[in-house]
Short mmCIF file of C-alpha atoms in Angstrom, two decimals:
data_model
loop_
_atom_site.label_atom_id
_atom_site.label_comp_id
_atom_site.label_asym_id
_atom_site.label_seq_id
_atom_site.Cartn_x
_atom_site.Cartn_y
_atom_site.Cartn_z
CA UNK N 13 61.83 18.98 172.51
CA UNK N 14 60.63 20.77 169.00
CA UNK N 15 56.91 19.98 167.94
CA UNK N 16 58.53 18.74 164.87
CA UNK N 17 60.15 16.33 166.55
CA UNK N 18 57.46 15.41 169.10
CA UNK N 19 55.26 14.76 166.01
CA UNK N 20 57.92 12.49 164.33
CA UNK N 21 58.55 10.32 167.27
CA UNK N 22 54.25 9.82 167.51
CA UNK N 23 54.11 9.05 163.64
CA UNK N 24 57.20 6.69 163.79
CA UNK N 25 55.20 4.93 167.12
CA UNK N 26 51.83 4.96 164.95
CA UNK N 27 53.46 3.68 161.83
CA UNK N 28 54.92 0.56 163.96
CA UNK N 29 51.98 -0.10 166.18
CA UNK N 30 50.24 -2.94 164.41
CA UNK N 31 53.23 -4.95 164.95
CA UNK N 32 53.32 -4.66 168.83
CA UNK N 33 49.48 -4.71 168.95
CA UNK N 34 49.72 -8.26 167.40
CA UNK N 35 52.48 -9.23 170.04
CA UNK N 36 50.33 -7.85 172.72
CA UNK N 37 47.39 -9.86 171.66
CA UNK N 38 49.47 -12.83 171.26
CA UNK N 39 50.77 -12.76 174.86
CA UNK N 40 47.35 -11.89 176.02
CA UNK N 41 46.23 -15.31 174.28
CA UNK N 42 49.11 -16.90 176.58
CA UNK N 43 48.91 -15.46 179.91
CA UNK N 44 51.29 -16.35 182.55
CA UNK N 45 51.28 -16.19 186.47
CA UNK N 46 54.03 -14.47 188.45
CA UNK N 47 57.29 -15.95 188.25
CA UNK N 48 55.88 -18.51 185.40
CA UNK N 49 56.32 -16.09 182.65
CA UNK N 50 58.81 -18.26 180.50
CA UNK N 51 56.91 -17.84 177.11
CA UNK N 52 56.47 -14.13 177.49
CA UNK N 53 60.07 -13.35 178.83
CA UNK N 54 61.55 -15.28 175.78
CA UNK N 55 59.72 -13.80 173.20
CA UNK N 56 60.50 -10.29 174.52
CA UNK N 57 64.50 -11.67 174.94
CA UNK N 58 64.30 -12.63 171.50
CA UNK N 59 62.93 -9.53 170.28
CA UNK N 60 65.16 -7.28 172.45
CA UNK N 61 68.04 -9.01 171.09
CA UNK N 62 67.42 -8.80 167.24
CA UNK N 63 67.07 -4.85 167.92
CA UNK N 64 70.79 -4.82 168.93
CA UNK N 65 70.43 -4.77 173.19
CA UNK N 66 72.43 -6.76 175.30
CA UNK N 67 70.03 -8.95 177.21
CA UNK N 68 70.22 -11.01 180.56
CA UNK N 69 67.58 -13.21 180.78
CA UNK N 70 66.16 -15.03 184.34
CA UNK N 71 66.87 -11.92 186.56
CA UNK N 72 64.45 -12.50 189.45
CA UNK N 73 63.47 -15.94 187.99
CA UNK N 74 61.72 -14.63 184.66
CA UNK N 75 62.97 -11.04 184.25
CA UNK N 76 64.45 -9.76 181.42
CA UNK N 77 67.13 -6.66 181.32
CA UNK N 78 68.18 -5.22 178.20
CA UNK N 79 70.86 -2.60 177.83
CA UNK N 80 71.76 -0.07 175.30
CA UNK N 81 74.51 2.10 175.07
CA UNK N 82 74.96 5.28 172.85
CA UNK N 83 77.77 7.89 172.75
CA UNK N 84 79.83 8.53 176.12
CA UNK N 85 77.10 10.32 178.29
CA UNK N 86 77.38 9.00 181.86
CA UNK N 87 73.77 9.35 182.76
CA UNK N 88 71.90 6.09 183.20
CA UNK N 89 68.07 5.55 182.84
CA UNK N 90 66.01 2.47 183.82
CA UNK N 91 62.24 1.99 182.23
CA UNK N 92 60.23 -1.18 183.58
CA UNK N 93 57.37 -2.87 182.35
CA UNK N 94 55.43 -5.64 184.33
CA UNK N 95 54.75 -9.14 182.62
CA UNK N 96 52.39 -11.14 184.61
CA UNK N 97 48.84 -12.05 184.30
CA UNK N 98 45.92 -12.69 187.15
CA UNK N 99 44.25 -15.96 188.16
CA UNK N 100 40.79 -15.08 186.54
CA UNK N 101 38.82 -16.33 184.31
CA UNK N 102 38.19 -14.35 181.33
CA UNK N 103 35.28 -12.88 179.93
CA UNK N 104 35.51 -10.64 177.37
CA UNK N 105 34.76 -12.34 174.39
CA UNK N 106 37.25 -10.83 172.21
CA UNK N 107 39.12 -12.98 169.60
CA UNK N 108 42.32 -12.81 171.56
CA UNK N 109 40.94 -13.91 174.72
CA UNK N 110 43.25 -16.56 176.86
CA UNK N 111 43.65 -19.65 175.59
CA UNK N 112 44.57 -20.67 179.18
CA UNK N 113 41.64 -21.01 181.34
CA UNK N 114 41.76 -19.27 184.95
CA UNK N 115 44.51 -17.24 183.88
CA UNK N 116 44.33 -13.91 182.26
CA UNK N 117 45.89 -10.29 181.45
CA UNK N 118 43.18 -8.62 183.82
CA UNK N 119 45.50 -5.74 184.81
CA UNK N 120 47.15 -4.74 181.21
CA UNK N 121 50.45 -5.89 181.94
CA UNK N 122 50.43 -7.36 178.46
CA UNK N 123 49.77 -3.81 177.19
CA UNK N 124 52.59 -2.35 179.23
CA UNK N 125 55.21 -5.25 177.98
CA UNK N 126 53.99 -3.93 174.25
CA UNK N 127 54.51 -0.51 174.91
CA UNK N 128 58.21 -0.89 176.05
CA UNK N 129 59.13 -3.15 173.46
CA UNK N 130 57.72 -0.70 170.80
CA UNK N 131 59.79 2.04 172.04
CA UNK N 132 62.91 -0.10 172.51
CA UNK N 133 62.88 -0.97 168.92
CA UNK N 134 62.30 2.83 167.92
CA UNK N 135 65.16 4.08 170.36
CA UNK N 136 67.45 1.32 168.99
CA UNK N 137 66.68 2.10 165.33
CA UNK N 138 66.05 5.82 165.36
CA UNK N 139 66.75 7.14 169.17
CA UNK N 140 68.64 10.09 169.66
CA UNK N 141 70.55 9.92 172.90
CA UNK N 142 73.57 9.90 174.82
CA UNK N 143 73.94 7.66 177.65
CA UNK N 144 73.12 4.01 178.88
CA UNK N 145 69.34 3.09 178.81
CA UNK N 146 68.24 -0.26 180.73
CA UNK N 147 64.89 -1.85 180.25
CA UNK N 148 63.59 -3.56 182.97
CA UNK N 149 60.82 -6.29 182.13
CA UNK N 150 59.37 -7.65 185.42
CA UNK N 151 57.98 -10.76 186.65
CA UNK N 152 55.37 -11.45 189.18
CA UNK N 153 54.16 -7.74 189.97
CA UNK N 154 50.85 -9.18 191.33
CA UNK N 155 51.71 -9.32 195.02
CA UNK N 156 54.63 -11.63 194.60
CA UNK N 157 57.46 -8.85 194.69
CA UNK N 158 59.05 -9.49 191.41
CA UNK N 159 60.60 -6.27 191.69
CA UNK N 160 62.52 -7.50 194.93
CA UNK N 161 63.30 -10.59 193.44
CA UNK N 162 65.08 -8.70 190.49
CA UNK N 163 66.99 -6.46 193.00
CA UNK N 164 68.05 -9.30 195.26
CA UNK N 165 69.48 -10.69 192.25
CA UNK N 166 71.85 -7.80 191.80
CA UNK N 167 69.38 -5.47 189.28
CA UNK N 168 70.96 -2.09 190.23
CA UNK N 169 74.30 -3.58 191.15
CA UNK N 170 74.77 -4.65 187.57
CA UNK N 171 72.72 -2.14 185.87
CA UNK N 172 72.94 1.26 188.13
CA UNK N 173 70.21 3.93 187.10
CA UNK N 174 70.03 7.61 187.71
CA UNK N 175 66.60 7.44 187.57
CA UNK N 176 63.92 5.04 186.99
CA UNK N 177 60.09 5.41 185.33
CA UNK N 178 57.18 3.14 184.85
CA UNK N 179 53.75 3.35 183.05
CA UNK N 180 50.33 1.91 184.13
CA UNK N 181 47.25 1.79 182.43
CA UNK N 182 44.33 3.38 184.33
CA UNK N 183 40.74 2.61 182.92
CA UNK N 184 38.55 5.97 184.13
CA UNK N 185 40.78 8.28 182.42
CA UNK N 186 40.44 8.93 178.44
CA UNK N 187 42.52 6.83 176.29
CA UNK N 188 45.66 8.40 176.27
CA UNK N 189 45.31 10.77 178.91
CA UNK N 190 48.38 11.19 181.05
CA UNK N 191 48.31 11.24 185.05
CA UNK N 192 51.03 12.29 187.05
CA UNK N 193 51.61 12.99 190.92
CA UNK N 194 54.61 13.80 193.08
CA UNK N 195 55.07 12.45 196.57
CA UNK N 196 53.46 9.25 197.68
CA UNK N 197 51.10 7.84 194.81
CA UNK N 198 50.11 4.43 196.12
CA UNK N 199 49.83 2.84 199.47
CA UNK N 200 51.78 0.41 201.31
CA UNK N 201 49.76 -2.83 201.58
CA UNK N 202 50.39 -5.26 204.67
CA UNK N 203 48.52 -8.53 206.01
CA UNK N 204 48.00 -9.57 209.24
CA UNK N 205 46.65 -12.56 210.80
CA UNK N 206 45.09 -12.39 214.23
CA UNK N 207 44.73 -15.27 216.13
CA UNK N 208 42.95 -15.22 219.46
CA UNK N 209 42.94 -18.17 221.55
CA UNK N 210 40.40 -18.63 224.52
CA UNK N 211 38.98 -21.60 226.06
CA UNK N 212 36.27 -23.74 224.32
CA UNK N 213 33.62 -25.41 225.66
CA UNK N 214 29.73 -26.50 225.46
CA UNK N 215 27.36 -23.76 223.99
CA UNK N 216 25.02 -23.86 227.07
CA UNK N 217 27.61 -23.01 229.83
CA UNK N 218 29.79 -20.25 228.34
CA UNK N 219 30.51 -18.96 232.07
CA UNK N 220 32.87 -22.33 232.03
CA UNK N 221 34.71 -21.08 228.88
CA UNK N 222 36.89 -17.90 227.41
CA UNK N 223 34.85 -17.20 224.29
CA UNK N 224 37.23 -16.16 221.24
CA UNK N 225 34.26 -15.47 218.94
CA UNK N 226 33.19 -12.78 221.45
CA UNK N 227 36.65 -11.38 222.05
CA UNK N 228 37.53 -11.27 218.27
CA UNK N 229 33.75 -9.87 217.19
CA UNK N 230 34.62 -6.98 219.89
CA UNK N 231 38.13 -6.86 218.03
CA UNK N 232 36.45 -6.28 214.51
CA UNK N 233 34.67 -3.48 216.01
CA UNK N 234 37.76 -1.87 217.86
CA UNK N 235 39.64 -2.04 214.72
CA UNK N 236 37.68 0.59 213.26
CA UNK N 237 38.80 2.94 215.96
CA UNK N 238 42.66 2.76 214.56
CA UNK N 239 42.06 4.99 211.52
CA UNK N 240 39.03 6.71 213.09
CA UNK N 241 40.93 8.06 216.31
CA UNK N 242 44.76 7.35 215.94
CA UNK N 243 45.06 8.43 212.42
CA UNK N 244 45.35 12.07 211.62
CA UNK N 245 42.13 13.10 209.56
CA UNK N 246 43.94 14.55 206.74
CA UNK N 247 46.04 11.09 206.26
CA UNK N 248 44.72 8.05 204.26
CA UNK N 249 44.50 4.68 205.95
CA UNK N 250 42.94 1.46 205.79
CA UNK N 251 42.24 -1.42 207.97
CA UNK N 252 39.68 -4.43 206.31
CA UNK N 253 38.92 -7.54 208.36
CA UNK N 254 38.54 -9.63 205.46
CA UNK N 255 38.11 -12.76 206.82
CA UNK N 256 36.78 -14.21 210.10
CA UNK N 257 36.81 -17.69 210.86
CA UNK N 258 35.82 -19.47 214.11
CA UNK N 259 34.03 -23.15 215.33
CA UNK N 260 32.06 -25.41 213.37
CA UNK N 261 28.83 -26.38 215.32
CA UNK N 262 26.35 -24.14 216.85
CA UNK N 263 26.56 -25.30 220.37
CA UNK N 264 30.32 -25.43 220.46
CA UNK N 265 32.35 -22.71 221.79
CA UNK N 266 35.66 -23.01 219.57
CA UNK N 267 39.03 -22.55 221.16
CA UNK N 268 40.41 -20.04 218.91
CA UNK N 269 39.09 -17.75 216.13
CA UNK N 270 41.28 -16.04 213.35
CA UNK N 271 40.95 -12.29 211.54
CA UNK N 272 42.78 -11.48 208.51
CA UNK N 273 43.31 -7.85 207.48
CA UNK N 274 44.33 -6.04 204.83
CA UNK N 275 46.14 -2.51 205.80
CA UNK N 276 47.04 0.29 203.66
CA UNK N 277 48.68 3.62 204.05
CA UNK N 278 50.13 6.51 201.88
CA UNK N 279 52.72 7.44 204.64
CA UNK N 280 55.58 5.35 206.16
CA UNK N 281 54.94 7.07 209.50
CA UNK N 282 50.97 6.07 209.43
CA UNK N 283 52.02 2.80 208.20
CA UNK N 284 53.89 2.09 211.46
CA UNK N 285 51.73 3.75 213.69
CA UNK N 286 48.65 1.17 212.04
CA UNK N 287 51.43 -1.80 212.92
CA UNK N 288 51.89 -0.78 216.56
CA UNK N 289 48.12 0.11 217.35
CA UNK N 290 46.71 -2.92 215.72
CA UNK N 291 49.19 -5.42 217.70
CA UNK N 292 48.37 -3.39 220.96
CA UNK N 293 44.81 -3.36 220.40
CA UNK N 294 44.30 -6.73 219.53
CA UNK N 295 46.43 -8.11 222.59
CA UNK N 296 44.50 -5.62 225.06
CA UNK N 297 41.12 -6.64 223.62
CA UNK N 298 41.83 -10.24 223.87
CA UNK N 299 42.77 -10.29 227.29
CA UNK N 300 39.89 -8.27 228.23
CA UNK N 301 37.61 -11.11 227.61
CA UNK N 302 40.22 -13.70 229.14
CA UNK N 303 41.88 -14.86 225.69
CA UNK N 304 45.24 -13.98 224.47
CA UNK N 305 46.11 -12.76 220.87
CA UNK N 306 48.70 -13.50 218.66
CA UNK N 307 49.45 -11.09 215.61
CA UNK N 308 51.39 -11.95 212.40
CA UNK N 309 52.30 -9.21 210.66
CA UNK N 310 53.55 -9.24 206.98
CA UNK N 311 54.79 -6.41 205.56
CA UNK N 312 53.70 -6.35 202.09
CA UNK N 313 54.37 -3.61 199.41
CA UNK N 314 55.56 -0.05 200.24
CA UNK N 315 54.53 3.27 199.82
CA UNK N 316 55.36 4.31 196.27
CA UNK N 317 56.87 7.94 196.20
CA UNK N 318 57.43 9.82 193.52
CA UNK N 319 60.47 11.76 193.80
CA UNK N 320 60.22 15.88 192.75
CA UNK N 321 62.84 15.96 189.95
CA UNK N 322 62.02 13.05 188.04
CA UNK N 323 58.15 13.76 188.47
CA UNK N 324 58.87 17.00 187.34
CA UNK N 325 60.64 15.55 183.93
CA UNK N 326 57.72 13.05 183.46
CA UNK N 327 55.13 16.11 183.65
CA UNK N 328 57.37 18.08 180.79
CA UNK N 329 57.62 14.74 178.74
CA UNK N 330 53.73 14.52 179.21
CA UNK N 331 52.63 17.84 178.21
CA UNK N 332 55.07 18.06 175.39
CA UNK N 333 53.40 15.03 173.83
CA UNK N 334 49.82 15.24 174.74
CA UNK N 335 49.57 19.11 175.44
CA UNK N 336 47.76 20.26 178.52
CA UNK N 337 44.22 19.33 177.87
CA UNK N 338 45.34 15.81 178.26
CA UNK N 339 47.49 15.55 181.60
CA UNK N 340 46.53 15.85 184.86
CA UNK N 341 49.95 17.16 186.72
CA UNK N 342 48.84 16.23 190.35
CA UNK N 343 46.24 13.02 190.08
CA UNK N 344 44.69 11.57 193.15
CA UNK N 345 46.50 9.01 195.36
CA UNK N 346 45.53 5.62 194.85
CA UNK N 347 44.74 3.04 197.53
CA UNK N 348 46.33 0.16 195.69
CA UNK N 349 49.67 -0.71 195.67
CA UNK N 350 52.58 -1.55 193.20
CA UNK N 351 55.86 -3.28 193.92
CA UNK N 352 57.72 -0.37 191.74
CA UNK N 353 57.73 1.24 195.10
CA UNK N 354 60.54 -0.94 196.08
CA UNK N 355 62.59 0.31 193.08
CA UNK N 356 61.83 3.75 193.77
CA UNK N 357 63.32 3.19 197.70
CA UNK N 358 66.77 2.56 196.01
CA UNK N 359 66.72 5.06 192.72
CA UNK N 360 65.01 8.51 192.66
CA UNK N 361 61.85 8.18 189.65
CA UNK N 362 58.44 8.46 188.95
CA UNK N 363 55.27 6.02 188.20
CA UNK N 364 52.63 7.43 186.00
CA UNK N 365 49.29 6.81 184.58
CA UNK N 366 47.80 6.32 181.09
CA UNK N 367 44.48 6.18 180.54
CA UNK N 368 42.60 3.15 179.10
CA UNK N 369 39.11 4.99 178.45
CA UNK N 370 36.40 6.05 180.43
CA UNK N 371 33.76 4.42 178.10
CA UNK N 372 32.58 7.76 176.40
CA UNK N 373 34.07 6.82 172.72
CA UNK N 374 32.20 4.70 170.25
CA UNK N 375 35.15 2.41 169.70
CA UNK N 376 35.18 -1.37 170.27
CA UNK N 377 37.18 -1.11 173.25
CA UNK N 378 34.58 1.43 174.88
CA UNK N 379 33.38 -1.14 177.27
CA UNK N 380 36.19 -3.51 177.67
CA UNK N 381 39.06 -0.68 178.31
CA UNK N 382 36.86 1.38 180.76
CA UNK N 383 36.44 -1.61 183.15
CA UNK N 384 38.38 -1.51 186.13
CA UNK N 385 41.84 -3.85 186.17
CA UNK N 386 41.29 -6.91 187.68
CA UNK N 387 38.05 -7.56 186.26
CA UNK N 388 37.06 -10.71 183.97
CA UNK N 389 35.84 -8.43 181.51
CA UNK N 390 38.65 -6.04 181.45
CA UNK N 391 40.97 -5.47 178.16
CA UNK N 392 43.96 -3.07 177.36
CA UNK N 393 43.26 -0.63 174.55
CA UNK N 394 45.47 -1.08 172.05
CA UNK N 395 45.79 2.62 170.94
CA UNK N 396 47.94 2.93 173.84
CA UNK N 397 50.84 1.00 172.40
CA UNK N 398 51.70 3.61 170.06
CA UNK N 399 51.39 6.57 172.63
CA UNK N 400 52.96 4.81 175.33
CA UNK N 401 55.82 4.01 173.34
CA UNK N 402 56.11 7.28 172.24
CA UNK N 403 56.34 8.65 175.28
CA UNK N 404 58.90 6.24 176.75
CA UNK N 405 60.88 7.56 173.38
CA UNK N 406 60.24 11.28 174.65
CA UNK N 407 61.59 10.66 177.81
CA UNK N 408 64.42 8.53 176.98
CA UNK N 409 65.76 11.63 174.62
CA UNK N 410 65.18 13.89 176.84
CA UNK N 411 66.51 12.43 179.92
CA UNK N 412 69.91 11.17 178.23
CA UNK N 413 70.13 14.39 175.62
CA UNK N 414 73.38 15.31 174.75
CA UNK N 415 74.91 18.29 176.92
#
């Protein structure tokens, strides 16, 4: 990639940015929750068709896949953006704030969609590549597993990819900064419900009961030892008891207590270890108090693992676009989760971050863009639309370059 071609791609992205910033703000005003992205997906599909892509609607419920073939090259590239919003009341006060009370784009998926759509037009009109480009606009990333649903509907059967990439904004990094990581980049996320059953009774006669509250309370503390005593100190793991429900009256020992856990890991082996230890510990701890425990362990999102070759390519493009001062080559792993992890279990690829702002500049975005995602004061930094689109154009042209 020559400096001239890189600057030309960025200049072209910046020249058309206003149109896609307007698009981003429009879908920000009309946010839709997972599997309800009917308006958003239809607008995306209409734009893609107008650019000359073949478009399939309705994959995974409300997902959109667009394909553009050029030349005779055999390589196939997938680029993915997410479209869904969150059930949060927006508090930004910006002119383009959500018009749907209780729903907002608090994670920047509106921006991710706009970046990829802007790249789609630029690639259709001016892109120089040889091969097949598959653009994946995914529904329901926020905990509902839209990626899995699209795969179950035949995503990679009908649109096979040799590599797949996705990009997410990240507050805390300067706007436009690119951060990459080889290997495990985001944690798995499992949900666990532990029900401890005992024998209820009168609060004045605990010796005639088997108190599940005491057993569950002891279990809360015992669960903390799973990370501190069973997991390698150099590995990451989280076991959080987020809810504890039992009883109604102060003088009644209930017959059951329920714990709800969030369990996370950055290693697939550690993830399995956590499942085994939590299950064994819950049952043994309950029995030690004369109670019984049932464990409902629901596997959520997988560990997101970026493959070496694809991450090396993503780094090369990032350095070419931004220069070394605006690229983090091996960023810290994140304890959050992403269902792009399921796609990476099927296809090699990489998931990278683009800085949404660190609050240090004096732009009107400084406060909202530096605010962490999933916060009612968050907003996507519109300046990332052009830079993110330019990144996708350069990555596509590099991956699908003529040989």
